[in-house]
mmCIF file of C-alpha atoms in Angstrom:
data_model
loop_
_atom_site.group_PDB
_atom_site.id
_atom_site.type_symbol
_atom_site.label_atom_id
_atom_site.label_comp_id
_atom_site.label_asym_id
_atom_site.label_seq_id
_atom_site.Cartn_x
_atom_site.Cartn_y
_atom_site.Cartn_z
ATOM 1 C CA UNK A 1 -24.387 -3.396 -59.628
ATOM 2 C CA UNK A 2 -24.378 -6.663 -57.949
ATOM 3 C CA UNK A 3 -25.255 -9.402 -60.296
ATOM 4 C CA UNK A 4 -26.610 -12.946 -58.907
ATOM 5 C CA UNK A 5 -27.665 -16.064 -60.870
ATOM 6 C CA UNK A 6 -26.994 -16.910 -64.385
ATOM 7 C CA UNK A 7 -27.487 -14.337 -67.129
ATOM 8 C CA UNK A 8 -29.682 -15.599 -70.373
ATOM 9 C CA UNK A 9 -30.957 -13.957 -73.449
ATOM 10 C CA UNK A 10 -34.477 -14.490 -75.076
ATOM 11 C CA UNK A 11 -35.204 -15.216 -78.211
ATOM 12 C CA UNK A 12 -36.540 -11.854 -78.502
ATOM 13 C CA UNK A 13 -33.648 -10.176 -77.126
ATOM 14 C CA UNK A 14 -34.707 -9.176 -73.667
ATOM 15 C CA UNK A 15 -32.099 -9.730 -70.731
ATOM 16 C CA UNK A 16 -33.275 -12.081 -68.294
ATOM 17 C CA UNK A 17 -31.536 -12.687 -65.004
ATOM 18 C CA UNK A 18 -32.340 -14.665 -62.075
ATOM 19 C CA UNK A 19 -31.830 -12.479 -59.167
ATOM 20 C CA UNK A 20 -32.571 -11.969 -55.340
ATOM 21 C CA UNK A 21 -33.355 -8.192 -54.331
ATOM 22 C CA UNK A 22 -31.489 -6.656 -56.763
ATOM 23 C CA UNK A 23 -31.829 -4.896 -60.030
ATOM 24 C CA UNK A 24 -29.618 -5.478 -63.240
ATOM 25 C CA UNK A 25 -28.998 -3.229 -65.867
ATOM 26 C CA UNK A 26 -26.536 -3.858 -69.110
ATOM 27 C CA UNK A 27 -26.923 -2.430 -72.456
ATOM 28 C CA UNK A 28 -30.199 -0.245 -71.671
ATOM 29 C CA UNK A 29 -31.802 -4.076 -70.593
ATOM 30 C CA UNK A 30 -33.133 -4.819 -67.645
ATOM 31 C CA UNK A 31 -34.723 -7.437 -65.670
ATOM 32 C CA UNK A 32 -36.787 -7.378 -62.456
ATOM 33 C CA UNK A 33 -36.533 -8.372 -58.426
ATOM 34 C CA UNK A 34 -39.365 -8.730 -56.458
ATOM 35 C CA UNK A 35 -40.961 -5.467 -56.943
ATOM 36 C CA UNK A 36 -41.227 -3.583 -60.401
ATOM 37 C CA UNK A 37 -39.857 -0.054 -59.051
ATOM 38 C CA UNK A 38 -37.292 0.508 -61.894
ATOM 39 C CA UNK A 39 -39.590 0.259 -65.052
ATOM 40 C CA UNK A 40 -40.924 3.233 -66.264
ATOM 41 C CA UNK A 41 -43.831 4.128 -67.807
ATOM 42 C CA UNK A 42 -42.884 3.536 -71.958
ATOM 43 C CA UNK A 43 -40.297 1.046 -71.296
ATOM 44 C CA UNK A 44 -41.530 -2.367 -73.537
ATOM 45 C CA UNK A 45 -41.804 -5.244 -71.420
ATOM 46 C CA UNK A 46 -42.086 -9.018 -71.282
ATOM 47 C CA UNK A 47 -44.283 -10.735 -68.763
ATOM 48 C CA UNK A 48 -43.253 -14.266 -67.887
ATOM 49 C CA UNK A 49 -44.595 -16.990 -65.490
ATOM 50 C CA UNK A 50 -43.340 -21.155 -65.481
ATOM 51 C CA UNK A 51 -40.892 -20.016 -68.344
ATOM 52 C CA UNK A 52 -43.132 -18.807 -70.849
ATOM 53 C CA UNK A 53 -43.678 -15.322 -72.472
ATOM 54 C CA UNK A 54 -47.275 -14.558 -71.573
ATOM 55 C CA UNK A 55 -47.884 -10.794 -72.262
ATOM 56 C CA UNK A 56 -46.112 -8.242 -74.533
ATOM 57 C CA UNK A 57 -46.315 -4.933 -74.602
ATOM 58 C CA UNK A 58 -44.985 -1.135 -73.415
ATOM 59 C CA UNK A 59 -45.659 0.011 -69.620
ATOM 60 C CA UNK A 60 -48.974 2.239 -69.969
ATOM 61 C CA UNK A 61 -48.931 3.332 -66.139
ATOM 62 C CA UNK A 62 -47.859 1.987 -62.746
ATOM 63 C CA UNK A 63 -48.207 2.937 -58.691
ATOM 64 C CA UNK A 64 -45.600 4.849 -57.461
ATOM 65 C CA UNK A 65 -44.571 1.601 -55.271
ATOM 66 C CA UNK A 66 -43.938 -0.341 -58.193
ATOM 67 C CA UNK A 67 -46.311 -2.943 -57.198
ATOM 68 C CA UNK A 68 -48.441 -2.745 -60.214
ATOM 69 C CA UNK A 69 -48.322 -2.077 -64.009
ATOM 70 C CA UNK A 70 -50.551 -1.356 -66.945
ATOM 71 C CA UNK A 71 -49.380 -3.074 -69.975
ATOM 72 C CA UNK A 72 -50.643 -2.065 -73.301
ATOM 73 C CA UNK A 73 -50.349 -4.203 -76.522
ATOM 74 C CA UNK A 74 -49.677 -2.911 -79.697
ATOM 75 C CA UNK A 75 -52.948 -3.754 -80.708
ATOM 76 C CA UNK A 76 -54.111 -1.478 -77.724
ATOM 77 C CA UNK A 77 -55.356 -4.191 -74.951
ATOM 78 C CA UNK A 78 -54.639 -2.807 -71.754
ATOM 79 C CA UNK A 79 -53.499 -5.200 -68.535
ATOM 80 C CA UNK A 80 -53.042 -4.765 -64.994
ATOM 81 C CA UNK A 81 -50.241 -6.780 -63.320
ATOM 82 C CA UNK A 82 -49.495 -7.231 -59.591
ATOM 83 C CA UNK A 83 -46.151 -8.099 -57.992
ATOM 84 C CA UNK A 84 -47.778 -10.726 -56.316
ATOM 85 C CA UNK A 85 -49.410 -12.561 -59.258
ATOM 86 C CA UNK A 86 -46.260 -14.622 -60.054
ATOM 87 C CA UNK A 87 -44.884 -13.026 -63.270
ATOM 88 C CA UNK A 88 -41.448 -12.310 -64.052
ATOM 89 C CA UNK A 89 -41.408 -8.714 -65.524
ATOM 90 C CA UNK A 90 -38.293 -7.998 -68.079
ATOM 91 C CA UNK A 91 -37.923 -4.737 -69.713
ATOM 92 C CA UNK A 92 -35.832 -3.040 -72.503
ATOM 93 C CA UNK A 93 -35.579 1.187 -71.589
ATOM 94 C CA UNK A 94 -37.338 3.045 -74.023
#
């Protein structure tokens, strides 16, 4: 696949990459472009904004279009995220 931008690894091992309308995948990790249509239920995710990880958990559900995901933490808290909320979604494939 096409890779655009710098490749970085976060302290937790999730792959992050600045992308422009491309999805990257390497070693079962991925990073999202605008639209989260490749993330699947059960994937471990991190949502960051302004360079800070703000939420982590597993995808509990998602819309078919990939513009909304519901993420559940290990403590059972569930939260809805919309692609327009300004979060960057990184995930590790289950």
